[in-house]
XYZ file of C-alpha atoms in Angstrom:
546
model
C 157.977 27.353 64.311
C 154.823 28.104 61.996
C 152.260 25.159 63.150
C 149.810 24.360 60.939
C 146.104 26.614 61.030
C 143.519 24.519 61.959
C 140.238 24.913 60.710
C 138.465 28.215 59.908
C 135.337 26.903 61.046
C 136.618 26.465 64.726
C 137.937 29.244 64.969
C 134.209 31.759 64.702
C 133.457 33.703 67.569
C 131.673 31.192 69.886
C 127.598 32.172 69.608
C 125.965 33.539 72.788
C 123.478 30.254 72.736
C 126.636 28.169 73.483
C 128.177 30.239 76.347
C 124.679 30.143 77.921
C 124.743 26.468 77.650
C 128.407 26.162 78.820
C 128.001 28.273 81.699
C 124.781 26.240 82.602
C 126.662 23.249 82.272
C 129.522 24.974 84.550
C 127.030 25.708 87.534
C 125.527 22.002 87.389
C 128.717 21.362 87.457
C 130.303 22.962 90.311
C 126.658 21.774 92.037
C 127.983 17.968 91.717
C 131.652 19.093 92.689
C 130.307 20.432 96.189
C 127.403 18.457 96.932
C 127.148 15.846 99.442
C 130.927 15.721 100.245
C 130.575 14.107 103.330
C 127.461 11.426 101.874
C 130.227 8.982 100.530
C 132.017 6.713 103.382
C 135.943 7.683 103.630
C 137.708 4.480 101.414
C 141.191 3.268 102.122
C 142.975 6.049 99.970
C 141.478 8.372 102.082
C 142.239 6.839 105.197
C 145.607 7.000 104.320
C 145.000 10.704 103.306
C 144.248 11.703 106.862
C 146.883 9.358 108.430
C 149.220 11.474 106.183
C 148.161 14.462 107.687
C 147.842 13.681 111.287
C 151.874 13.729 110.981
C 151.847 9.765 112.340
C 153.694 7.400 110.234
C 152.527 3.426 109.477
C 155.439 2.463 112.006
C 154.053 4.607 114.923
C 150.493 2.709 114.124
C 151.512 -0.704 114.040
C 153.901 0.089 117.659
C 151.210 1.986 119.447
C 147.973 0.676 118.349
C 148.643 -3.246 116.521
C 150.347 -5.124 119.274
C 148.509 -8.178 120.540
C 146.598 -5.678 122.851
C 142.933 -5.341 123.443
C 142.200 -1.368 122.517
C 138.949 0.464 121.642
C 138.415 1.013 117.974
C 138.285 4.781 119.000
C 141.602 4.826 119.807
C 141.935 4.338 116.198
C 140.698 8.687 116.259
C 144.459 9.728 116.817
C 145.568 8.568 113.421
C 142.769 10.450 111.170
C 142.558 13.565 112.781
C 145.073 16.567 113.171
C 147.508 16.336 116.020
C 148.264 19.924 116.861
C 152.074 18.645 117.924
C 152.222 18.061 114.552
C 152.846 19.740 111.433
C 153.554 19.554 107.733
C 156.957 18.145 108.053
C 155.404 15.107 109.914
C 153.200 15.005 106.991
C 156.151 15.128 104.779
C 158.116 12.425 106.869
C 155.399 9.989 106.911
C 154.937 10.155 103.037
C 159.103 9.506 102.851
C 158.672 6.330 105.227
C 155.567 4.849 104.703
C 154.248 6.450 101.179
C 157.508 7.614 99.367
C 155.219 6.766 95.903
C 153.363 9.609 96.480
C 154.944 13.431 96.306
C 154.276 15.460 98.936
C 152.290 18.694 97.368
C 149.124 18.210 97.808
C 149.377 16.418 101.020
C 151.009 19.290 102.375
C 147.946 21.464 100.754
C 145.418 19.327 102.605
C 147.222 19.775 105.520
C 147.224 23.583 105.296
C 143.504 23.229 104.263
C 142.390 21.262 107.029
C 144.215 23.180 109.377
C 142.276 26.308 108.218
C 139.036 24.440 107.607
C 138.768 21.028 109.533
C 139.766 17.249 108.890
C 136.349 15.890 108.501
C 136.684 13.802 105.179
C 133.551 16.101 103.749
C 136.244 19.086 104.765
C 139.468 17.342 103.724
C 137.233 16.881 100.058
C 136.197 19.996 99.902
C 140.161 20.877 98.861
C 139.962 18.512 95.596
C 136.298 20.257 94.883
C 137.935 23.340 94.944
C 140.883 22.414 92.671
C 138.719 20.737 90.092
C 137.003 24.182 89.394
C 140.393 24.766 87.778
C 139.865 22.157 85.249
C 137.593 24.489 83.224
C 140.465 27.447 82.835
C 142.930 24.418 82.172
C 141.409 22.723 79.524
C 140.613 26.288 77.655
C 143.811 27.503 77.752
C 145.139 24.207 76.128
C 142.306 23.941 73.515
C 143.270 27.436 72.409
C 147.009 26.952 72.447
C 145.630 23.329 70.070
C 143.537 24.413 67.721
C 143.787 28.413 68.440
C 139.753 27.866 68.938
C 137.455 29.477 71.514
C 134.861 27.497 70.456
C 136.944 23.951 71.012
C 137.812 25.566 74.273
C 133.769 25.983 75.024
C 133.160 22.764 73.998
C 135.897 21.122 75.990
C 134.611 23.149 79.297
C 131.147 21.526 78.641
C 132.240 18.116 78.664
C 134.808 18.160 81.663
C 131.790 19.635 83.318
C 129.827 17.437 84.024
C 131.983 14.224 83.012
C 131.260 11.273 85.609
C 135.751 11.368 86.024
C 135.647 14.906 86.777
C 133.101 14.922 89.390
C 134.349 12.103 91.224
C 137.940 13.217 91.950
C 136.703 16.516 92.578
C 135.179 14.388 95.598
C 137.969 12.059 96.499
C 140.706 13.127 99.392
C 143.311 12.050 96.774
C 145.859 14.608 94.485
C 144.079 13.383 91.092
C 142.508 16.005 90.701
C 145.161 18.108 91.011
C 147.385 15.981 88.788
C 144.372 16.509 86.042
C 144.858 20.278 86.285
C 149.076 19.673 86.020
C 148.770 17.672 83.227
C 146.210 20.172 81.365
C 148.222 23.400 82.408
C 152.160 21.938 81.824
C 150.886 21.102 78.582
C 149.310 24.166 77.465
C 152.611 25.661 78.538
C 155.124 23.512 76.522
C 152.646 24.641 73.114
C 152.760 28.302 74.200
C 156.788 28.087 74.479
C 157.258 26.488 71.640
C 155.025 29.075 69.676
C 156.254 32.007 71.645
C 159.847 31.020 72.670
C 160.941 33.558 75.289
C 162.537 32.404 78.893
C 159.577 33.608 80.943
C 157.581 30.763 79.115
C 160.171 27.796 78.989
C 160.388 29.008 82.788
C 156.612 28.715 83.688
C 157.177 25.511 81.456
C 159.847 23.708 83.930
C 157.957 25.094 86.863
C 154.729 23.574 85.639
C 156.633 20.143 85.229
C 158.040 20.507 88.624
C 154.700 20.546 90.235
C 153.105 18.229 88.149
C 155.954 16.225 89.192
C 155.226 16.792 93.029
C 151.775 16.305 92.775
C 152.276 12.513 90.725
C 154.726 10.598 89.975
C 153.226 9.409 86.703
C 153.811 12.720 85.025
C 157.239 12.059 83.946
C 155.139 9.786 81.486
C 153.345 13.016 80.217
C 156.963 14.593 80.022
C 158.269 11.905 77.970
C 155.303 12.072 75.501
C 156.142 16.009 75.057
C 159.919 15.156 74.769
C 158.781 12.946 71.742
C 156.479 15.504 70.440
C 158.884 18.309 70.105
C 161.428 16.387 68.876
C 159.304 15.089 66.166
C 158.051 18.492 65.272
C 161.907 19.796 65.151
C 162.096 16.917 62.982
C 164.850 15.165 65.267
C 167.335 17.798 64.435
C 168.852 18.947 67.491
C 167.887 23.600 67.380
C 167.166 26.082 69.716
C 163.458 24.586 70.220
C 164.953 21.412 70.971
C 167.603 23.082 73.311
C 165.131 24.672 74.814
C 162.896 22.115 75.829
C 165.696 20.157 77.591
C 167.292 22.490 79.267
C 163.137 23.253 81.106
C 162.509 20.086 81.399
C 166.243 20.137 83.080
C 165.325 22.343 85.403
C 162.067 20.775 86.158
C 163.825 17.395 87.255
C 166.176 19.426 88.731
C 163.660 20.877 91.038
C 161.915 17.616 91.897
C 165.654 15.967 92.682
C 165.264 15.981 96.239
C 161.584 13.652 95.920
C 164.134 11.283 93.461
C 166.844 10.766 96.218
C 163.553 9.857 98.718
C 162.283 7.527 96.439
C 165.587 5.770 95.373
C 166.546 5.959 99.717
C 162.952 4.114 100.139
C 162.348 2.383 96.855
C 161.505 -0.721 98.481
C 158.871 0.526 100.105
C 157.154 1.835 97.406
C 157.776 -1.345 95.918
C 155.516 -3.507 98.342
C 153.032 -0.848 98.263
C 152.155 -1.288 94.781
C 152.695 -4.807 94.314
C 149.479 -5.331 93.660
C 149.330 -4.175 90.748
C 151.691 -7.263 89.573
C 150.551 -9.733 91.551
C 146.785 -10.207 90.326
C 147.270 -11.374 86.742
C 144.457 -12.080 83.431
C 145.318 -16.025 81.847
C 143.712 -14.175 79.040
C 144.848 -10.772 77.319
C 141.477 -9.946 75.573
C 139.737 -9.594 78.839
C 142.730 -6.997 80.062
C 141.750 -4.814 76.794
C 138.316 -4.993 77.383
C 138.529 -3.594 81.123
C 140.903 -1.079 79.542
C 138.574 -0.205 76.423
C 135.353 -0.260 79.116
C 137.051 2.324 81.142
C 137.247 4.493 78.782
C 133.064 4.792 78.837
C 133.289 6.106 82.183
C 134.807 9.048 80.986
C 130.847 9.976 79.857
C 128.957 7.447 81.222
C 128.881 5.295 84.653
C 126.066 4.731 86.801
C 128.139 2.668 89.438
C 127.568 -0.454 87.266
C 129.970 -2.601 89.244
C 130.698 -5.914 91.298
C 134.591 -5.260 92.361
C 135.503 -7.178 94.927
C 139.184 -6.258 95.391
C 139.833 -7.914 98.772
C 139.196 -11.676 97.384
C 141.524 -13.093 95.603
C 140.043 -12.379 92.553
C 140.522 -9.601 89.517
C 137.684 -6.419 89.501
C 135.349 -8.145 87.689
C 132.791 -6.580 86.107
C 128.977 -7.173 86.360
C 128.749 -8.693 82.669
C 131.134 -9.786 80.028
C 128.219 -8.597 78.113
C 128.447 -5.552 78.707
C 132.256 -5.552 78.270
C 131.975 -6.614 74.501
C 129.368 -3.712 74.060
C 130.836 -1.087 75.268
C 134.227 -1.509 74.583
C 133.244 -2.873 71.018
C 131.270 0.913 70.762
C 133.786 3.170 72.219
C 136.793 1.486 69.980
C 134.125 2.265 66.966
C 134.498 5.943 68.360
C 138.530 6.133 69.445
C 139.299 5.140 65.813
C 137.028 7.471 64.287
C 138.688 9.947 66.587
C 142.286 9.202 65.441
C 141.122 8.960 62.104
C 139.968 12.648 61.974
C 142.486 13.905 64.126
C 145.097 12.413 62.276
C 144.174 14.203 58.503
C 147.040 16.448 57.428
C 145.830 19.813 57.679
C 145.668 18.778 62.004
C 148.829 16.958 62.119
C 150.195 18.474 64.679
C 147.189 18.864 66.806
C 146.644 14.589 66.269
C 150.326 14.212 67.172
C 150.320 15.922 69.957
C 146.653 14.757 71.584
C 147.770 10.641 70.153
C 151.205 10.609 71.946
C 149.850 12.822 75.206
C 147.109 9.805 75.888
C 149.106 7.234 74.467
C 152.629 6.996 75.999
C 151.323 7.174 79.827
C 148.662 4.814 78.755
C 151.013 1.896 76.316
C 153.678 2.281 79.419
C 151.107 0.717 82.046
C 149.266 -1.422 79.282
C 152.257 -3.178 77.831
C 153.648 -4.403 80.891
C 150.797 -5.698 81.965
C 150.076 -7.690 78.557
C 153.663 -9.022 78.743
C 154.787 -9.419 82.246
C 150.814 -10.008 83.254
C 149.344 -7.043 86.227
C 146.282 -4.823 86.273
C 148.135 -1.446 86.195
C 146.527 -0.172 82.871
C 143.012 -0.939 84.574
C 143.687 1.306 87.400
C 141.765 5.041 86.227
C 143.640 7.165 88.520
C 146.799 6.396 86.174
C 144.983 6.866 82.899
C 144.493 10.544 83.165
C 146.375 11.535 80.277
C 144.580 9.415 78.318
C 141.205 10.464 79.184
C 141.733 14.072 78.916
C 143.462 13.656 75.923
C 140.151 11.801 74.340
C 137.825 14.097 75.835
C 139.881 17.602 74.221
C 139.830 15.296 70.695
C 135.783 14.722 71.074
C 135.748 18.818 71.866
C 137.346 19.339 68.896
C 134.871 17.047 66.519
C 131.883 18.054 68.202
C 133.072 22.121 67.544
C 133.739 20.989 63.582
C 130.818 19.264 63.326
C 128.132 21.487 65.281
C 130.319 24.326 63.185
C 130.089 22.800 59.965
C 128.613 25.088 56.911
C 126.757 21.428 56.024
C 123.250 20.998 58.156
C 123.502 17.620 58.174
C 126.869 17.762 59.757
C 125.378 20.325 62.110
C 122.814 18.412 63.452
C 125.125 15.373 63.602
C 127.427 16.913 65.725
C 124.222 18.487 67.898
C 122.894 15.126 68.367
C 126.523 13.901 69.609
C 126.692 16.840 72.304
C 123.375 16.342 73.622
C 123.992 12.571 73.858
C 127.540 12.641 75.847
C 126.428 15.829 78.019
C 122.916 13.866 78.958
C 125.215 10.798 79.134
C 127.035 12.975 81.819
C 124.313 14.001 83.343
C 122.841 10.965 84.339
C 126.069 9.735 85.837
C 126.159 12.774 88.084
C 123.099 12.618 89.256
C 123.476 8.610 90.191
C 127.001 9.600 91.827
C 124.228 12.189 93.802
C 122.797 9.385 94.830
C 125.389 7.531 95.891
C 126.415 6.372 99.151
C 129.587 4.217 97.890
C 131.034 4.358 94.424
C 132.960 1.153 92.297
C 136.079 3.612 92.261
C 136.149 3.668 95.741
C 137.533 0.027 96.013
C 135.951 -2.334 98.617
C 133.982 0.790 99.948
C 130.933 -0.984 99.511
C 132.481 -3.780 101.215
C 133.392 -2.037 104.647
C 130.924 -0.815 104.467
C 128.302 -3.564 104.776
C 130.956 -5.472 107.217
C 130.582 -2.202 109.677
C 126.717 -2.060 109.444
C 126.498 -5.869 110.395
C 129.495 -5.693 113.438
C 127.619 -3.142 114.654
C 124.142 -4.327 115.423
C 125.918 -7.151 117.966
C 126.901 -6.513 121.327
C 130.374 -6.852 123.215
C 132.174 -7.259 120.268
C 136.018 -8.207 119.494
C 137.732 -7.451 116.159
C 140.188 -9.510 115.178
C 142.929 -7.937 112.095
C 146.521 -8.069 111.769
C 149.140 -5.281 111.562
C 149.683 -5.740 107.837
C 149.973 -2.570 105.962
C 146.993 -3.169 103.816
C 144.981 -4.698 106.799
C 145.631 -1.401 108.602
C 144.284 0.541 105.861
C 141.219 -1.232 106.250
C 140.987 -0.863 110.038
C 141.557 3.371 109.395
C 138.716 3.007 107.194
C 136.380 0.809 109.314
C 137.172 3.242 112.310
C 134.830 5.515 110.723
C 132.082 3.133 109.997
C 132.103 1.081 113.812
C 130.753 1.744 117.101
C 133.678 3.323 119.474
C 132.255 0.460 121.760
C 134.084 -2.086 119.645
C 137.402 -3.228 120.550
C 139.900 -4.398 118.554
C 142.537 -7.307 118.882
C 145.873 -7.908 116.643
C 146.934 -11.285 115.650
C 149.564 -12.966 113.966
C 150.025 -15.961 111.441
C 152.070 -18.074 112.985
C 150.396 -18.150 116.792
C 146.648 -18.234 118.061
C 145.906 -14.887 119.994
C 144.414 -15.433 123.012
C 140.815 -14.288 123.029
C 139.086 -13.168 126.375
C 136.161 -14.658 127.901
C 133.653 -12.032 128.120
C 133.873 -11.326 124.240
C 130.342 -12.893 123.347
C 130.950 -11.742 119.731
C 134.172 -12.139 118.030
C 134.688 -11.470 113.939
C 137.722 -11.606 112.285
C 137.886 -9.476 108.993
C 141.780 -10.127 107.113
C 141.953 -12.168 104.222
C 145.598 -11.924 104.884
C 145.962 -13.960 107.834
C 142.401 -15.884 107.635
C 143.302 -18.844 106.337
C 146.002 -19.693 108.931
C 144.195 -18.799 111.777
C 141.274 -20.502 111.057
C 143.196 -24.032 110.135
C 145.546 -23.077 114.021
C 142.234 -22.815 115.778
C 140.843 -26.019 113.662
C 144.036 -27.846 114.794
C 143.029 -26.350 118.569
C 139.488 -27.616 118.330
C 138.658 -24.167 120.922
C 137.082 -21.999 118.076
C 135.072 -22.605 114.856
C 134.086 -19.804 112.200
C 131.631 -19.297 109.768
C 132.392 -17.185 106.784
C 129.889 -14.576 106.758
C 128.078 -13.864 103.150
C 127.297 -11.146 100.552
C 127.059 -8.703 100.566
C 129.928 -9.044 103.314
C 133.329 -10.157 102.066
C 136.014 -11.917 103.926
C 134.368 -11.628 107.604
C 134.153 -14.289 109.638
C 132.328 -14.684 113.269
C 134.031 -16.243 115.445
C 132.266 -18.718 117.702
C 133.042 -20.790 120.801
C 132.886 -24.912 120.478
C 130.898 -25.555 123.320
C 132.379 -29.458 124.815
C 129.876 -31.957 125.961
């Protein structure tokens, strides 16, 4: 296959002024990655995270710790810390039971790492800081196997550098920043098959699928945009490309079959754990696009401008619906101009390939949602195709224009670089800053509920032993006093509280409502819903009879 040559101007020698810049750009860059890992309060992914590699399950949690008995939050410790009776095929038994939506690889690499290096959660992040230096080899080798251009490649480093997504996986316990490098790397490797078509590539090719695979489930999405990309280039005419790229991507299912069988054995599970996502629901579509569309400026720009409050019964609301219309009014200005350009003749295949990489993964969460109703198209962690795939298509218009034998294009395209890497910039250094971030969902939440439990004495904690409720109590055992104790109750019965508990707060949305109207209906207890910037606490307090 002879792919079309893309532009002579991209492909110059890059100058020495940009490498100097880029690998400026690369040391702020790894700066941000590295810094302050431990500043940011552990969130409920991570909790889970460490519960994953302390070998316990959600089973063993809700037995031992949430049964109707009075226990110190410190006892809490066991489940986010490395039992040394445990290893990684606890890890590996806990994700089949209680997490079977998530492949194992890079739990068992944080496992490994934290056995080497610690299970703090600045530790345990240190592991994705690490990995996301790999995003600047990634998105080279892809740009060059695109548009056969060092100087897209340069470009493309200098943007995932300091780009606000970027930085903050690289500091999140979580595998997306591993699945950013899969997707990156398993797709530079499909482009280098097909252009050099020997077994040792298609082989690196289904191995690369396998792990992207293992590290997210979402990456079949990425395989089925290459599947339609290659058959589309072989013109849907079944050859020895074609035959090719099943029989890797064959062998890259094949490898991840064992993962399939646990998640058809446990589908339910993973069912209720991301219900969620189809439960809340927009009565209007426009505002669903507009979250979507807003996104998207948080590839290059977010200074934590955010009022989520995920645990009320409300959608993630933004701080204005002003600033909704803006932004995603601006940045659809830019994605068409994008797909525009891209999509010119002499870069068809390059605007083929970049279009149906970002938007498969992304139409398969966002139509869905605008049929069926859900908010999984506004979660970013699934969007990741998407977002690299619009940040290698800037690359490529900034490298044309900066390129360009016309000045005016030149300092066009200069102008545009200086603005998105400043734009980037900024975020990083407000993410710096940052003690909570609007990614980190109901952080800021937990973390104003711990700082006002703990400045009261002889306190009880009232939660429940529902899944998402114990999630929260991981999290919060981080935050609280060890002097705190905690209490379980249930829906359908009062719990009884003891005496010498001057301060009792109950923090689950989940059962709040019916405990509060049981112990209404028992006239014992009354509460008083505590406000911002606290969410869904309540304190607890004794009627006294006259």
């Amino acid at each position: 296959m002879n792919p079309e040559k893309p532009s002579t101007i991209v492909k110059q020698i890059p100058p020495i002024w940009l490498k100097i810049l880029v690998i400026f750009l690369i040391g702020l860059g790894i700066f941000f990655r590295f810094a302050h890992l431990g500043q940011k309060a552990i969130w409920y992914d991570e909790a889970f995270t460490s519960l994953a590699i302390s070998g316990h399950t959600v089973s063993e949690v809700r037995h031992e710790v949430f049964n109707e008995r009075i226990i110190p939050v410190a006892a809490l410790d066991k489940y986010q810390h490395l039992d040394p009776d445990r290893g990684i095929n606890d890890t590996v038994r806990y994700l089949m039971t209680s997490d079977p939506q998530h492949p194992p690889l890079y739990y068992a690499m944080v496992r490994l790492w934290a056995q080497l290096f610690g299970d703090s959660p600045a530790r345990l992040r240190s592991l994705s800081a690490a990995i996301g230096l790999l995003i600047f080899q990634s998105v080279y080798w892809l740009c060059l196997e695109l548009f056969e251009s060092p100087i897209v490649g340069w470009v493309a480093i200098a943007i995932v550098a300091v780009s606000p997504l970027e930085i903050f996986f690289a500091q999140e316990a979580r595998q997306y920043g591993l699945w950013m490098v899969t997707i990156l790397v398993c797709s530079a490797a499909l482009l280098r098959s097909i252009r050099r078509e020997t077994f040792l590539n298609w082989a690196i090719y289904a191995l690369t699928l396998a792990v992207g695979l293992y590290t997210h489930l979402f990456t079949a999405l990425v395989a089925m945009a290459h599947g339609i990309y290659v058959a589309s280039q072989q013109r849907f005419r079944f050859n020895k490309t074609l035959a090719n790229y099943l029989l890797g991507t064959t062998v890259g299912l094949f490898i991840f079959l064992p993962w399939i069988f646990v998640l058809i054995t446990h589908i339910s599970t993973a069912q209720q754990q991301t219900s969620h996502f189809s439960f809340y629901k927009l009565d209007n579509p426009f505002n669903l696009i507009a979250i979507f569309m807003t996104h998207i400026t948080r590839i290059f720009f977010d200074i934590n401008f955010s009022s989520y409050k995920p645990w009320r019964n409300e959608l993630f609301w933004e701080t204005s619906h002003t600033y909704y219309s803006v932004m995603a009014g601006i940045f659809s200005l830019v994605l068409i101009i994008l797909v525009y350009f891209l999509s010119k003749k002499r870069l068809n295949r390059v605007s083929l390939f970049l279009i149906l990489l970002g938007a498969v993964p992304s139409l398969c969460l966002l139509l869905p949602d605008l049929i069926a109703g859900g908010i999984r198209s506004t979660n970013v962690r699934y969007q990741m195709p998407l977002y690299l795939s619009i940040q290698i298509a800037l690359a490529y218009v900034l490298g044309v224009y900066i390129f360009s034998e016309k000045h005016w294009k030149q300092k066009v395209g200069q102008c545009l670089m200086v603005g998105f890497l400043l734009a980037g910039l900024v975020s990083d250094v407000s993410f710096f800053k940052a003690d909570t971030w609007w990614l980190q969902e109901g952080s800021q939440s937990l973390v104003a509920t711990a700082k006002y439990i703990n400045k009261f004495e002889n306190t009880l904690l009232l939660s429940s032993n529902d899944f998402y409720n114990i999630g929260h109590m991981l999290t919060l055992s981080h935050l609280l006093n060890s002097k705190i104790n905690l209490l379980t109750a249930q829906r359908d019965h009062l719990p009884l509280l003891p005496q010498e508990a001057s301060n009792i707060f109950l923090n689950d949305s989940t059962i709040g409502k019916n405990l509060i109207a049981r112990f209404k209906e028992d006239k014992t207890y009354s509460f008083r819903l505590i406000d911002e910037p606290v969410t869904e606490l309540w304190k607890v307090e004794k009627i006294h009879k006259k």
